[in-house]
mmCIF file with all atom_site columns, C-alpha atoms in Angstrom:
data_model
loop_
_atom_site.group_PDB
_atom_site.id
_atom_site.type_symbol
_atom_site.label_atom_id
_atom_site.label_alt_id
_atom_site.label_comp_id
_atom_site.label_asym_id
_atom_site.label_entity_id
_atom_site.label_seq_id
_atom_site.pdbx_PDB_ins_code
_atom_site.Cartn_x
_atom_site.Cartn_y
_atom_site.Cartn_z
_atom_site.occupancy
_atom_site.B_iso_or_equiv
_atom_site.pdbx_formal_charge
_atom_site.auth_seq_id
_atom_site.auth_comp_id
_atom_site.auth_asym_id
_atom_site.auth_atom_id
_atom_site.pdbx_PDB_model_num
ATOM 1   C CA . MET A 1 1   ? 5.766   1.039   -15.656 1.00 0.00 ? 1   MET A CA 1
ATOM 2   C CA . LYS A 1 2   ? 8.297   0.830   -12.843 1.00 0.00 ? 2   LYS A CA 1
ATOM 3   C CA . LYS A 1 3   ? 6.087   3.030   -10.598 1.00 0.00 ? 3   LYS A CA 1
ATOM 4   C CA . HIS A 1 4   ? 3.155   0.473   -11.090 1.00 0.00 ? 4   HIS A CA 1
ATOM 5   C CA . ILE A 1 5   ? 5.171   -2.470  -9.955  1.00 0.00 ? 5   ILE A CA 1
ATOM 6   C CA . VAL A 1 6   ? 4.574   -2.187  -6.156  1.00 0.00 ? 6   VAL A CA 1
ATOM 7   C CA . SER A 1 7   ? 0.918   -1.536  -6.587  1.00 0.00 ? 7   SER A CA 1
ATOM 8   C CA . LEU A 1 8   ? 0.551   -4.564  -9.094  1.00 0.00 ? 8   LEU A CA 1
ATOM 9   C CA . SER A 1 9   ? 2.606   -6.744  -6.723  1.00 0.00 ? 9   SER A CA 1
ATOM 10  C CA . ILE A 1 10  ? 0.326   -5.891  -3.801  1.00 0.00 ? 10  ILE A CA 1
ATOM 11  C CA . ILE A 1 11  ? -2.742  -6.919  -5.842  1.00 0.00 ? 11  ILE A CA 1
ATOM 12  C CA . PHE A 1 12  ? -1.162  -10.014 -7.068  1.00 0.00 ? 12  PHE A CA 1
ATOM 13  C CA . ILE A 1 13  ? -0.042  -11.030 -3.531  1.00 0.00 ? 13  ILE A CA 1
ATOM 14  C CA . ASN A 1 14  ? -3.789  -10.620 -2.528  1.00 0.00 ? 14  ASN A CA 1
ATOM 15  C CA . ILE A 1 15  ? -4.864  -12.829 -5.238  1.00 0.00 ? 15  ILE A CA 1
ATOM 16  C CA . LEU A 1 16  ? -2.508  -15.550 -4.145  1.00 0.00 ? 16  LEU A CA 1
ATOM 17  C CA . LEU A 1 17  ? -3.764  -15.167 -0.646  1.00 0.00 ? 17  LEU A CA 1
ATOM 18  C CA . TRP A 1 18  ? -7.349  -15.779 -1.624  1.00 0.00 ? 18  TRP A CA 1
ATOM 19  C CA . GLY A 1 19  ? -6.409  -18.403 -4.075  1.00 0.00 ? 19  GLY A CA 1
ATOM 20  C CA . PHE A 1 20  ? -4.356  -20.468 -1.693  1.00 0.00 ? 20  PHE A CA 1
ATOM 21  C CA . SER A 1 21  ? -6.794  -20.052 1.249   1.00 0.00 ? 21  SER A CA 1
ATOM 22  C CA . TYR A 1 22  ? -10.068 -20.506 -0.772  1.00 0.00 ? 22  TYR A CA 1
ATOM 23  C CA . PRO A 1 23  ? -10.373 -24.345 -0.330  1.00 0.00 ? 23  PRO A CA 1
ATOM 24  C CA . TYR A 1 24  ? -10.038 -24.048 3.346   1.00 0.00 ? 24  TYR A CA 1
ATOM 25  C CA . LEU A 1 25  ? -12.171 -21.120 4.012   1.00 0.00 ? 25  LEU A CA 1
ATOM 26  C CA . SER A 1 26  ? -15.406 -21.316 5.789   1.00 0.00 ? 26  SER A CA 1
ATOM 27  C CA . ASN A 1 27  ? -18.494 -21.132 3.402   1.00 0.00 ? 27  ASN A CA 1
ATOM 28  C CA . HIS A 1 28  ? -19.746 -17.943 5.118   1.00 0.00 ? 28  HIS A CA 1
ATOM 29  C CA . ILE A 1 29  ? -17.227 -15.258 6.154   1.00 0.00 ? 29  ILE A CA 1
ATOM 30  C CA . PRO A 1 30  ? -18.112 -12.109 8.215   1.00 0.00 ? 30  PRO A CA 1
ATOM 31  C CA . ILE A 1 31  ? -17.607 -9.026  6.195   1.00 0.00 ? 31  ILE A CA 1
ATOM 32  C CA . HIS A 1 32  ? -19.105 -6.253  8.299   1.00 0.00 ? 32  HIS A CA 1
ATOM 33  C CA . TRP A 1 33  ? -18.997 -5.539  12.048  1.00 0.00 ? 33  TRP A CA 1
ATOM 34  C CA . SER A 1 34  ? -21.274 -3.343  14.170  1.00 0.00 ? 34  SER A CA 1
ATOM 35  C CA . PHE A 1 35  ? -19.994 -0.503  16.438  1.00 0.00 ? 35  PHE A CA 1
ATOM 36  C CA . SER A 1 36  ? -20.080 -3.094  19.412  1.00 0.00 ? 36  SER A CA 1
ATOM 37  C CA . GLY A 1 37  ? -17.748 -5.402  17.502  1.00 0.00 ? 37  GLY A CA 1
ATOM 38  C CA . GLU A 1 38  ? -20.489 -7.867  16.627  1.00 0.00 ? 38  GLU A CA 1
ATOM 39  C CA . VAL A 1 39  ? -20.697 -9.351  13.198  1.00 0.00 ? 39  VAL A CA 1
ATOM 40  C CA . ASP A 1 40  ? -23.837 -8.068  11.494  1.00 0.00 ? 40  ASP A CA 1
ATOM 41  C CA . ARG A 1 41  ? -23.132 -9.307  7.891   1.00 0.00 ? 41  ARG A CA 1
ATOM 42  C CA . TYR A 1 42  ? -21.891 -12.347 6.340   1.00 0.00 ? 42  TYR A CA 1
ATOM 43  C CA . ALA A 1 43  ? -21.032 -13.390 2.640   1.00 0.00 ? 43  ALA A CA 1
ATOM 44  C CA . THR A 1 44  ? -20.211 -16.494 0.977   1.00 0.00 ? 44  THR A CA 1
ATOM 45  C CA . LYS A 1 45  ? -16.530 -17.043 0.458   1.00 0.00 ? 45  LYS A CA 1
ATOM 46  C CA . THR A 1 46  ? -16.785 -16.247 -3.226  1.00 0.00 ? 46  THR A CA 1
ATOM 47  C CA . GLU A 1 47  ? -18.674 -13.216 -2.693  1.00 0.00 ? 47  GLU A CA 1
ATOM 48  C CA . ALA A 1 48  ? -16.167 -12.049 0.020   1.00 0.00 ? 48  ALA A CA 1
ATOM 49  C CA . MET A 1 49  ? -13.135 -12.756 -2.161  1.00 0.00 ? 49  MET A CA 1
ATOM 50  C CA . LEU A 1 50  ? -14.789 -11.063 -5.354  1.00 0.00 ? 50  LEU A CA 1
ATOM 51  C CA . LEU A 1 51  ? -15.663 -8.004  -3.064  1.00 0.00 ? 51  LEU A CA 1
ATOM 52  C CA . MET A 1 52  ? -12.271 -7.470  -1.484  1.00 0.00 ? 52  MET A CA 1
ATOM 53  C CA . LEU A 1 53  ? -10.263 -8.144  -4.623  1.00 0.00 ? 53  LEU A CA 1
ATOM 54  C CA . GLY A 1 54  ? -12.543 -6.064  -6.545  1.00 0.00 ? 54  GLY A CA 1
ATOM 55  C CA . LEU A 1 55  ? -12.233 -3.250  -4.068  1.00 0.00 ? 55  LEU A CA 1
ATOM 56  C CA . LEU A 1 56  ? -8.368  -3.456  -4.489  1.00 0.00 ? 56  LEU A CA 1
ATOM 57  C CA . ILE A 1 57  ? -8.522  -3.371  -8.084  1.00 0.00 ? 57  ILE A CA 1
ATOM 58  C CA . PHE A 1 58  ? -11.072 -0.544  -8.202  1.00 0.00 ? 58  PHE A CA 1
ATOM 59  C CA . VAL A 1 59  ? -9.037  1.718   -5.908  1.00 0.00 ? 59  VAL A CA 1
ATOM 60  C CA . TYR A 1 60  ? -6.010  1.048   -8.026  1.00 0.00 ? 60  TYR A CA 1
ATOM 61  C CA . ALA A 1 61  ? -7.850  1.894   -11.272 1.00 0.00 ? 61  ALA A CA 1
ATOM 62  C CA . VAL A 1 62  ? -9.410  5.026   -10.057 1.00 0.00 ? 62  VAL A CA 1
ATOM 63  C CA . MET A 1 63  ? -6.084  6.246   -8.417  1.00 0.00 ? 63  MET A CA 1
ATOM 64  C CA . ILE A 1 64  ? -4.257  5.584   -11.671 1.00 0.00 ? 64  ILE A CA 1
ATOM 65  C CA . LEU A 1 65  ? -6.897  6.592   -14.331 1.00 0.00 ? 65  LEU A CA 1
ATOM 66  C CA . ALA A 1 66  ? -8.414  9.705   -12.793 1.00 0.00 ? 66  ALA A CA 1
ATOM 67  C CA . PRO A 1 67  ? -5.175  11.762  -12.762 1.00 0.00 ? 67  PRO A CA 1
ATOM 68  C CA . LYS A 1 68  ? -5.425  11.615  -16.741 1.00 0.00 ? 68  LYS A CA 1
ATOM 69  C CA . LEU A 1 69  ? -8.401  13.831  -16.425 1.00 0.00 ? 69  LEU A CA 1
ATOM 70  C CA . GLU A 1 70  ? -6.549  16.237  -14.040 1.00 0.00 ? 70  GLU A CA 1
ATOM 71  C CA . PRO A 1 71  ? -6.409  19.840  -15.518 1.00 0.00 ? 71  PRO A CA 1
ATOM 72  C CA . ARG A 1 72  ? -3.322  20.708  -13.537 1.00 0.00 ? 72  ARG A CA 1
ATOM 73  C CA . LYS A 1 73  ? -1.098  17.749  -14.849 1.00 0.00 ? 73  LYS A CA 1
ATOM 74  C CA . LYS A 1 74  ? 2.052   19.793  -14.352 1.00 0.00 ? 74  LYS A CA 1
ATOM 75  C CA . ASN A 1 75  ? 1.405   20.193  -10.634 1.00 0.00 ? 75  ASN A CA 1
ATOM 76  C CA . LEU A 1 76  ? 0.462   16.603  -10.424 1.00 0.00 ? 76  LEU A CA 1
ATOM 77  C CA . ALA A 1 77  ? 3.804   15.530  -11.902 1.00 0.00 ? 77  ALA A CA 1
ATOM 78  C CA . LEU A 1 78  ? 5.655   17.602  -9.270  1.00 0.00 ? 78  LEU A CA 1
ATOM 79  C CA . PHE A 1 79  ? 4.480   15.161  -6.494  1.00 0.00 ? 79  PHE A CA 1
ATOM 80  C CA . SER A 1 80  ? 4.288   12.113  -8.672  1.00 0.00 ? 80  SER A CA 1
ATOM 81  C CA . LYS A 1 81  ? 6.392   9.969   -6.179  1.00 0.00 ? 81  LYS A CA 1
ATOM 82  C CA . THR A 1 82  ? 4.342   11.244  -3.171  1.00 0.00 ? 82  THR A CA 1
ATOM 83  C CA . TYR A 1 83  ? 1.163   10.352  -5.141  1.00 0.00 ? 83  TYR A CA 1
ATOM 84  C CA . HIS A 1 84  ? 2.113   6.729   -5.672  1.00 0.00 ? 84  HIS A CA 1
ATOM 85  C CA . ILE A 1 85  ? 3.255   6.375   -2.090  1.00 0.00 ? 85  ILE A CA 1
ATOM 86  C CA . ILE A 1 86  ? -0.352  7.508   -1.034  1.00 0.00 ? 86  ILE A CA 1
ATOM 87  C CA . VAL A 1 87  ? -1.827  4.973   -3.619  1.00 0.00 ? 87  VAL A CA 1
ATOM 88  C CA . ASN A 1 88  ? 0.405   2.005   -2.290  1.00 0.00 ? 88  ASN A CA 1
ATOM 89  C CA . ALA A 1 89  ? -0.568  3.001   1.446   1.00 0.00 ? 89  ALA A CA 1
ATOM 90  C CA . MET A 1 90  ? -4.232  2.661   0.550   1.00 0.00 ? 90  MET A CA 1
ATOM 91  C CA . LEU A 1 91  ? -3.696  -0.563  -1.185  1.00 0.00 ? 91  LEU A CA 1
ATOM 92  C CA . LEU A 1 92  ? -1.738  -1.820  1.875   1.00 0.00 ? 92  LEU A CA 1
ATOM 93  C CA . LEU A 1 93  ? -4.637  -0.887  4.086   1.00 0.00 ? 93  LEU A CA 1
ATOM 94  C CA . PHE A 1 94  ? -7.132  -2.891  2.103   1.00 0.00 ? 94  PHE A CA 1
ATOM 95  C CA . SER A 1 95  ? -4.520  -5.701  1.860   1.00 0.00 ? 95  SER A CA 1
ATOM 96  C CA . LEU A 1 96  ? -4.370  -5.998  5.534   1.00 0.00 ? 96  LEU A CA 1
ATOM 97  C CA . LEU A 1 97  ? -8.292  -5.928  5.668   1.00 0.00 ? 97  LEU A CA 1
ATOM 98  C CA . ASN A 1 98  ? -8.136  -8.938  3.067   1.00 0.00 ? 98  ASN A CA 1
ATOM 99  C CA . LEU A 1 99  ? -5.683  -10.752 5.354   1.00 0.00 ? 99  LEU A CA 1
ATOM 100 C CA . LEU A 1 100 ? -7.878  -10.305 8.479   1.00 0.00 ? 100 LEU A CA 1
ATOM 101 C CA . LEU A 1 101 ? -11.001 -11.444 6.501   1.00 0.00 ? 101 LEU A CA 1
ATOM 102 C CA . VAL A 1 102 ? -9.038  -14.475 5.305   1.00 0.00 ? 102 VAL A CA 1
ATOM 103 C CA . LEU A 1 103 ? -7.969  -15.296 8.867   1.00 0.00 ? 103 LEU A CA 1
ATOM 104 C CA . THR A 1 104 ? -11.449 -15.000 10.019  1.00 0.00 ? 104 THR A CA 1
ATOM 105 C CA . GLY A 1 105 ? -12.660 -17.368 7.349   1.00 0.00 ? 105 GLY A CA 1
ATOM 106 C CA . LEU A 1 106 ? -10.017 -19.895 8.372   1.00 0.00 ? 106 LEU A CA 1
ATOM 107 C CA . GLY A 1 107 ? -11.433 -19.976 11.753  1.00 0.00 ? 107 GLY A CA 1
ATOM 108 C CA . TYR A 1 108 ? -9.129  -17.637 13.692  1.00 0.00 ? 108 TYR A CA 1
ATOM 109 C CA . HIS A 1 109 ? -10.584 -15.288 16.156  1.00 0.00 ? 109 HIS A CA 1
ATOM 110 C CA . VAL A 1 110 ? -9.646  -11.685 14.912  1.00 0.00 ? 110 VAL A CA 1
ATOM 111 C CA . PRO A 1 111 ? -10.662 -8.787  17.161  1.00 0.00 ? 111 PRO A CA 1
ATOM 112 C CA . MET A 1 112 ? -11.706 -6.588  14.206  1.00 0.00 ? 112 MET A CA 1
ATOM 113 C CA . GLY A 1 113 ? -12.880 -3.941  16.616  1.00 0.00 ? 113 GLY A CA 1
ATOM 114 C CA . SER A 1 114 ? -9.231  -3.338  17.737  1.00 0.00 ? 114 SER A CA 1
ATOM 115 C CA . PHE A 1 115 ? -7.497  -3.933  14.384  1.00 0.00 ? 115 PHE A CA 1
ATOM 116 C CA . VAL A 1 116 ? -9.594  -1.800  12.066  1.00 0.00 ? 116 VAL A CA 1
ATOM 117 C CA . PRO A 1 117 ? -9.145  1.516   14.045  1.00 0.00 ? 117 PRO A CA 1
ATOM 118 C CA . VAL A 1 118 ? -5.365  0.802   14.145  1.00 0.00 ? 118 VAL A CA 1
ATOM 119 C CA . LEU A 1 119 ? -5.333  0.432   10.386  1.00 0.00 ? 119 LEU A CA 1
ATOM 120 C CA . VAL A 1 120 ? -7.342  3.668   9.958   1.00 0.00 ? 120 VAL A CA 1
ATOM 121 C CA . GLY A 1 121 ? -5.123  5.597   12.366  1.00 0.00 ? 121 GLY A CA 1
ATOM 122 C CA . ALA A 1 122 ? -2.168  4.289   10.490  1.00 0.00 ? 122 ALA A CA 1
ATOM 123 C CA . ILE A 1 123 ? -3.391  5.406   6.949   1.00 0.00 ? 123 ILE A CA 1
ATOM 124 C CA . LEU A 1 124 ? -4.236  8.820   8.552   1.00 0.00 ? 124 LEU A CA 1
ATOM 125 C CA . ILE A 1 125 ? -0.810  9.232   9.791   1.00 0.00 ? 125 ILE A CA 1
ATOM 126 C CA . VAL A 1 126 ? 0.806   8.272   6.429   1.00 0.00 ? 126 VAL A CA 1
ATOM 127 C CA . ILE A 1 127 ? -1.530  10.447  4.426   1.00 0.00 ? 127 ILE A CA 1
ATOM 128 C CA . GLY A 1 128 ? -0.801  13.333  6.956   1.00 0.00 ? 128 GLY A CA 1
ATOM 129 C CA . ASN A 1 129 ? 2.911   12.906  6.695   1.00 0.00 ? 129 ASN A CA 1
ATOM 130 C CA . TYR A 1 130 ? 2.702   13.464  2.865   1.00 0.00 ? 130 TYR A CA 1
ATOM 131 C CA . LEU A 1 131 ? 0.076   16.035  2.450   1.00 0.00 ? 131 LEU A CA 1
ATOM 132 C CA . PRO A 1 132 ? 2.413   19.130  2.667   1.00 0.00 ? 132 PRO A CA 1
ATOM 133 C CA . ARG A 1 133 ? 4.022   17.731  -0.591  1.00 0.00 ? 133 ARG A CA 1
ATOM 134 C CA . VAL A 1 134 ? 0.783   17.635  -2.512  1.00 0.00 ? 134 VAL A CA 1
ATOM 135 C CA . ARG A 1 135 ? 0.655   20.558  -5.019  1.00 0.00 ? 135 ARG A CA 1
ATOM 136 C CA . SER A 1 136 ? -2.548  22.281  -6.126  1.00 0.00 ? 136 SER A CA 1
ATOM 137 C CA . ASN A 1 137 ? -4.824  19.847  -8.104  1.00 0.00 ? 137 ASN A CA 1
ATOM 138 C CA . PHE A 1 138 ? -8.517  18.899  -8.539  1.00 0.00 ? 138 PHE A CA 1
ATOM 139 C CA . PHE A 1 139 ? -8.018  15.144  -7.558  1.00 0.00 ? 139 PHE A CA 1
ATOM 140 C CA . ILE A 1 140 ? -6.270  14.715  -4.368  1.00 0.00 ? 140 ILE A CA 1
ATOM 141 C CA . GLY A 1 141 ? -5.996  16.938  -1.153  1.00 0.00 ? 141 GLY A CA 1
ATOM 142 C CA . ILE A 1 142 ? -8.199  19.473  0.502   1.00 0.00 ? 142 ILE A CA 1
ATOM 143 C CA . LYS A 1 143 ? -10.019 20.766  -2.588  1.00 0.00 ? 143 LYS A CA 1
ATOM 144 C CA . ASN A 1 144 ? -12.398 23.573  -2.257  1.00 0.00 ? 144 ASN A CA 1
ATOM 145 C CA . PRO A 1 145 ? -13.019 26.987  -3.910  1.00 0.00 ? 145 PRO A CA 1
ATOM 146 C CA . TRP A 1 146 ? -10.554 28.581  -1.443  1.00 0.00 ? 146 TRP A CA 1
ATOM 147 C CA . THR A 1 147 ? -7.591  26.253  -1.760  1.00 0.00 ? 147 THR A CA 1
ATOM 148 C CA . LEU A 1 148 ? -7.802  25.991  -5.549  1.00 0.00 ? 148 LEU A CA 1
ATOM 149 C CA . SER A 1 149 ? -8.025  29.697  -6.014  1.00 0.00 ? 149 SER A CA 1
ATOM 150 C CA . SER A 1 150 ? -4.695  30.430  -4.139  1.00 0.00 ? 150 SER A CA 1
ATOM 151 C CA . ASP A 1 151 ? -1.510  28.503  -3.868  1.00 0.00 ? 151 ASP A CA 1
ATOM 152 C CA . THR A 1 152 ? -0.762  30.204  -0.626  1.00 0.00 ? 152 THR A CA 1
ATOM 153 C CA . VAL A 1 153 ? -4.005  29.045  0.917   1.00 0.00 ? 153 VAL A CA 1
ATOM 154 C CA . TRP A 1 154 ? -3.451  25.541  -0.455  1.00 0.00 ? 154 TRP A CA 1
ATOM 155 C CA . LYS A 1 155 ? 0.026   25.262  1.032   1.00 0.00 ? 155 LYS A CA 1
ATOM 156 C CA . LYS A 1 156 ? -0.956  26.539  4.341   1.00 0.00 ? 156 LYS A CA 1
ATOM 157 C CA . THR A 1 157 ? -4.072  24.602  4.537   1.00 0.00 ? 157 THR A CA 1
ATOM 158 C CA . HIS A 1 158 ? -2.182  21.328  3.805   1.00 0.00 ? 158 HIS A CA 1
ATOM 159 C CA . ARG A 1 159 ? 0.338   21.908  6.361   1.00 0.00 ? 159 ARG A CA 1
ATOM 160 C CA . PHE A 1 160 ? -2.348  22.413  8.839   1.00 0.00 ? 160 PHE A CA 1
ATOM 161 C CA . ALA A 1 161 ? -4.350  19.225  7.615   1.00 0.00 ? 161 ALA A CA 1
ATOM 162 C CA . SER A 1 162 ? -1.038  17.192  7.943   1.00 0.00 ? 162 SER A CA 1
ATOM 163 C CA . LYS A 1 163 ? -0.903  17.982  11.624  1.00 0.00 ? 163 LYS A CA 1
ATOM 164 C CA . MET A 1 164 ? -4.516  17.276  12.034  1.00 0.00 ? 164 MET A CA 1
ATOM 165 C CA . PHE A 1 165 ? -4.419  13.856  10.196  1.00 0.00 ? 165 PHE A CA 1
ATOM 166 C CA . THR A 1 166 ? -1.326  12.844  12.037  1.00 0.00 ? 166 THR A CA 1
ATOM 167 C CA . ILE A 1 167 ? -2.611  13.791  15.475  1.00 0.00 ? 167 ILE A CA 1
ATOM 168 C CA . ALA A 1 168 ? -6.069  12.235  14.703  1.00 0.00 ? 168 ALA A CA 1
ATOM 169 C CA . GLY A 1 169 ? -4.317  9.004   13.566  1.00 0.00 ? 169 GLY A CA 1
ATOM 170 C CA . ILE A 1 170 ? -2.088  8.578   16.631  1.00 0.00 ? 170 ILE A CA 1
ATOM 171 C CA . LEU A 1 171 ? -5.198  9.282   18.949  1.00 0.00 ? 171 LEU A CA 1
ATOM 172 C CA . ILE A 1 172 ? -7.392  6.738   17.073  1.00 0.00 ? 172 ILE A CA 1
ATOM 173 C CA . ALA A 1 173 ? -4.639  4.076   17.227  1.00 0.00 ? 173 ALA A CA 1
ATOM 174 C CA . ILE A 1 174 ? -4.213  4.752   20.995  1.00 0.00 ? 174 ILE A CA 1
ATOM 175 C CA . ASN A 1 175 ? -8.137  4.858   21.367  1.00 0.00 ? 175 ASN A CA 1
ATOM 176 C CA . SER A 1 176 ? -8.434  1.427   19.809  1.00 0.00 ? 176 SER A CA 1
ATOM 177 C CA . LEU A 1 177 ? -6.259  -0.198  22.608  1.00 0.00 ? 177 LEU A CA 1
ATOM 178 C CA . LEU A 1 178 ? -8.398  1.353   25.319  1.00 0.00 ? 178 LEU A CA 1
ATOM 179 C CA . PRO A 1 179 ? -11.281 -0.855  26.778  1.00 0.00 ? 179 PRO A CA 1
ATOM 180 C CA . ILE A 1 180 ? -13.885 1.672   26.242  1.00 0.00 ? 180 ILE A CA 1
ATOM 181 C CA . GLY A 1 181 ? -16.288 -0.162  23.904  1.00 0.00 ? 181 GLY A CA 1
ATOM 182 C CA . ASN A 1 182 ? -18.812 1.880   21.736  1.00 0.00 ? 182 ASN A CA 1
ATOM 183 C CA . ASN A 1 183 ? -17.482 5.099   23.117  1.00 0.00 ? 183 ASN A CA 1
ATOM 184 C CA . GLY A 1 184 ? -14.113 4.322   21.265  1.00 0.00 ? 184 GLY A CA 1
ATOM 185 C CA . ASN A 1 185 ? -15.909 4.136   18.046  1.00 0.00 ? 185 ASN A CA 1
ATOM 186 C CA . ILE A 1 186 ? -17.706 7.252   18.599  1.00 0.00 ? 186 ILE A CA 1
ATOM 187 C CA . ALA A 1 187 ? -14.435 8.899   19.433  1.00 0.00 ? 187 ALA A CA 1
ATOM 188 C CA . MET A 1 188 ? -12.928 7.564   16.268  1.00 0.00 ? 188 MET A CA 1
ATOM 189 C CA . LEU A 1 189 ? -15.663 8.931   14.053  1.00 0.00 ? 189 LEU A CA 1
ATOM 190 C CA . ALA A 1 190 ? -15.475 12.287  15.770  1.00 0.00 ? 190 ALA A CA 1
ATOM 191 C CA . LEU A 1 191 ? -11.593 12.537  15.387  1.00 0.00 ? 191 LEU A CA 1
ATOM 192 C CA . ILE A 1 192 ? -12.026 11.613  11.592  1.00 0.00 ? 192 ILE A CA 1
ATOM 193 C CA . LEU A 1 193 ? -14.651 14.359  11.169  1.00 0.00 ? 193 LEU A CA 1
ATOM 194 C CA . ILE A 1 194 ? -12.665 16.893  12.946  1.00 0.00 ? 194 ILE A CA 1
ATOM 195 C CA . ALA A 1 195 ? -9.354  16.038  10.905  1.00 0.00 ? 195 ALA A CA 1
ATOM 196 C CA . VAL A 1 196 ? -11.340 16.213  7.687   1.00 0.00 ? 196 VAL A CA 1
ATOM 197 C CA . PHE A 1 197 ? -13.595 19.302  8.236   1.00 0.00 ? 197 PHE A CA 1
ATOM 198 C CA . ALA A 1 198 ? -11.302 21.586  10.293  1.00 0.00 ? 198 ALA A CA 1
ATOM 199 C CA . PRO A 1 199 ? -8.923  22.179  7.310   1.00 0.00 ? 199 PRO A CA 1
ATOM 200 C CA . TYR A 1 200 ? -11.958 23.334  5.210   1.00 0.00 ? 200 TYR A CA 1
ATOM 201 C CA . VAL A 1 201 ? -12.856 25.869  7.841   1.00 0.00 ? 201 VAL A CA 1
ATOM 202 C CA . TYR A 1 202 ? -9.177  26.875  8.192   1.00 0.00 ? 202 TYR A CA 1
ATOM 203 C CA . SER A 1 203 ? -8.854  27.318  4.443   1.00 0.00 ? 203 SER A CA 1
ATOM 204 C CA . TYR A 1 204 ? -11.795 29.631  4.370   1.00 0.00 ? 204 TYR A CA 1
ATOM 205 C CA . VAL A 1 205 ? -10.402 31.740  7.123   1.00 0.00 ? 205 VAL A CA 1
ATOM 206 C CA . LEU A 1 206 ? -7.093  32.049  5.384   1.00 0.00 ? 206 LEU A CA 1
ATOM 207 C CA . TYR A 1 207 ? -8.833  32.895  2.041   1.00 0.00 ? 207 TYR A CA 1
ATOM 208 C CA . ARG A 1 208 ? -10.741 35.637  3.709   1.00 0.00 ? 208 ARG A CA 1
ATOM 209 C CA . GLN A 1 209 ? -7.609  36.964  5.321   1.00 0.00 ? 209 GLN A CA 1
ATOM 210 C CA . GLU A 1 210 ? -5.776  36.870  1.971   1.00 0.00 ? 210 GLU A CA 1
ATOM 211 C CA . MET A 1 211 ? -8.704  38.752  0.182   1.00 0.00 ? 211 MET A CA 1
ATOM 212 C CA . GLY A 1 212 ? -8.874  41.364  2.999   1.00 0.00 ? 212 GLY A CA 1
ATOM 213 C CA . PHE A 1 213 ? -5.016  41.938  2.646   1.00 0.00 ? 213 PHE A CA 1
ATOM 214 C CA . HIS A 1 214 ? -5.337  42.292  -1.163  1.00 0.00 ? 214 HIS A CA 1
ATOM 215 C CA . LYS A 1 215 ? -8.244  44.931  -0.746  1.00 0.00 ? 215 LYS A CA 1
ATOM 216 C CA . LYS A 1 216 ? -6.139  47.061  1.459   1.00 0.00 ? 216 LYS A CA 1
#
């Protein structure tokens, strides 16, 4: 139960945040912004609260329950601490989004176009930092036929992915501070796509090399 205390505390703090702020919130709260940073979708404060708290609870439930179906439970147990750090990092990310929405609902001007990329960059850096500790499993990490069939390919791919995620996170955070408008959002998406898909290509190359070595 101890390993769930931080996660449950994060969710509880968010419930308190919405509960205490609710009477003072605007009846309609922005919940989505376009690439240009303009609000393009609103929700009632009740809908916004239920959506954001529900998202937190959903993420926590999935991250906690899904490993019970993991075929490689022994491997998952080897990085249990790292796994919960990643879970809590994701919950903190959504918590900060909750805070920004509440502040917006209270009438404060929040430049979401700048804050969100910083949060995305931060979560990529955190995940990148812990990826090398993730052991072969079917639930978290770079999972494809090549990494799952070879521990060597898994380890090398995750070391490579760690660098890609960290570099992308830093560049996205820096990029968000530059006055380059929509081009900044396009750059952010490009960096995320490269960070995600480059390790897949790399794992295939490693697997082919490993298979070629075994055939000799």
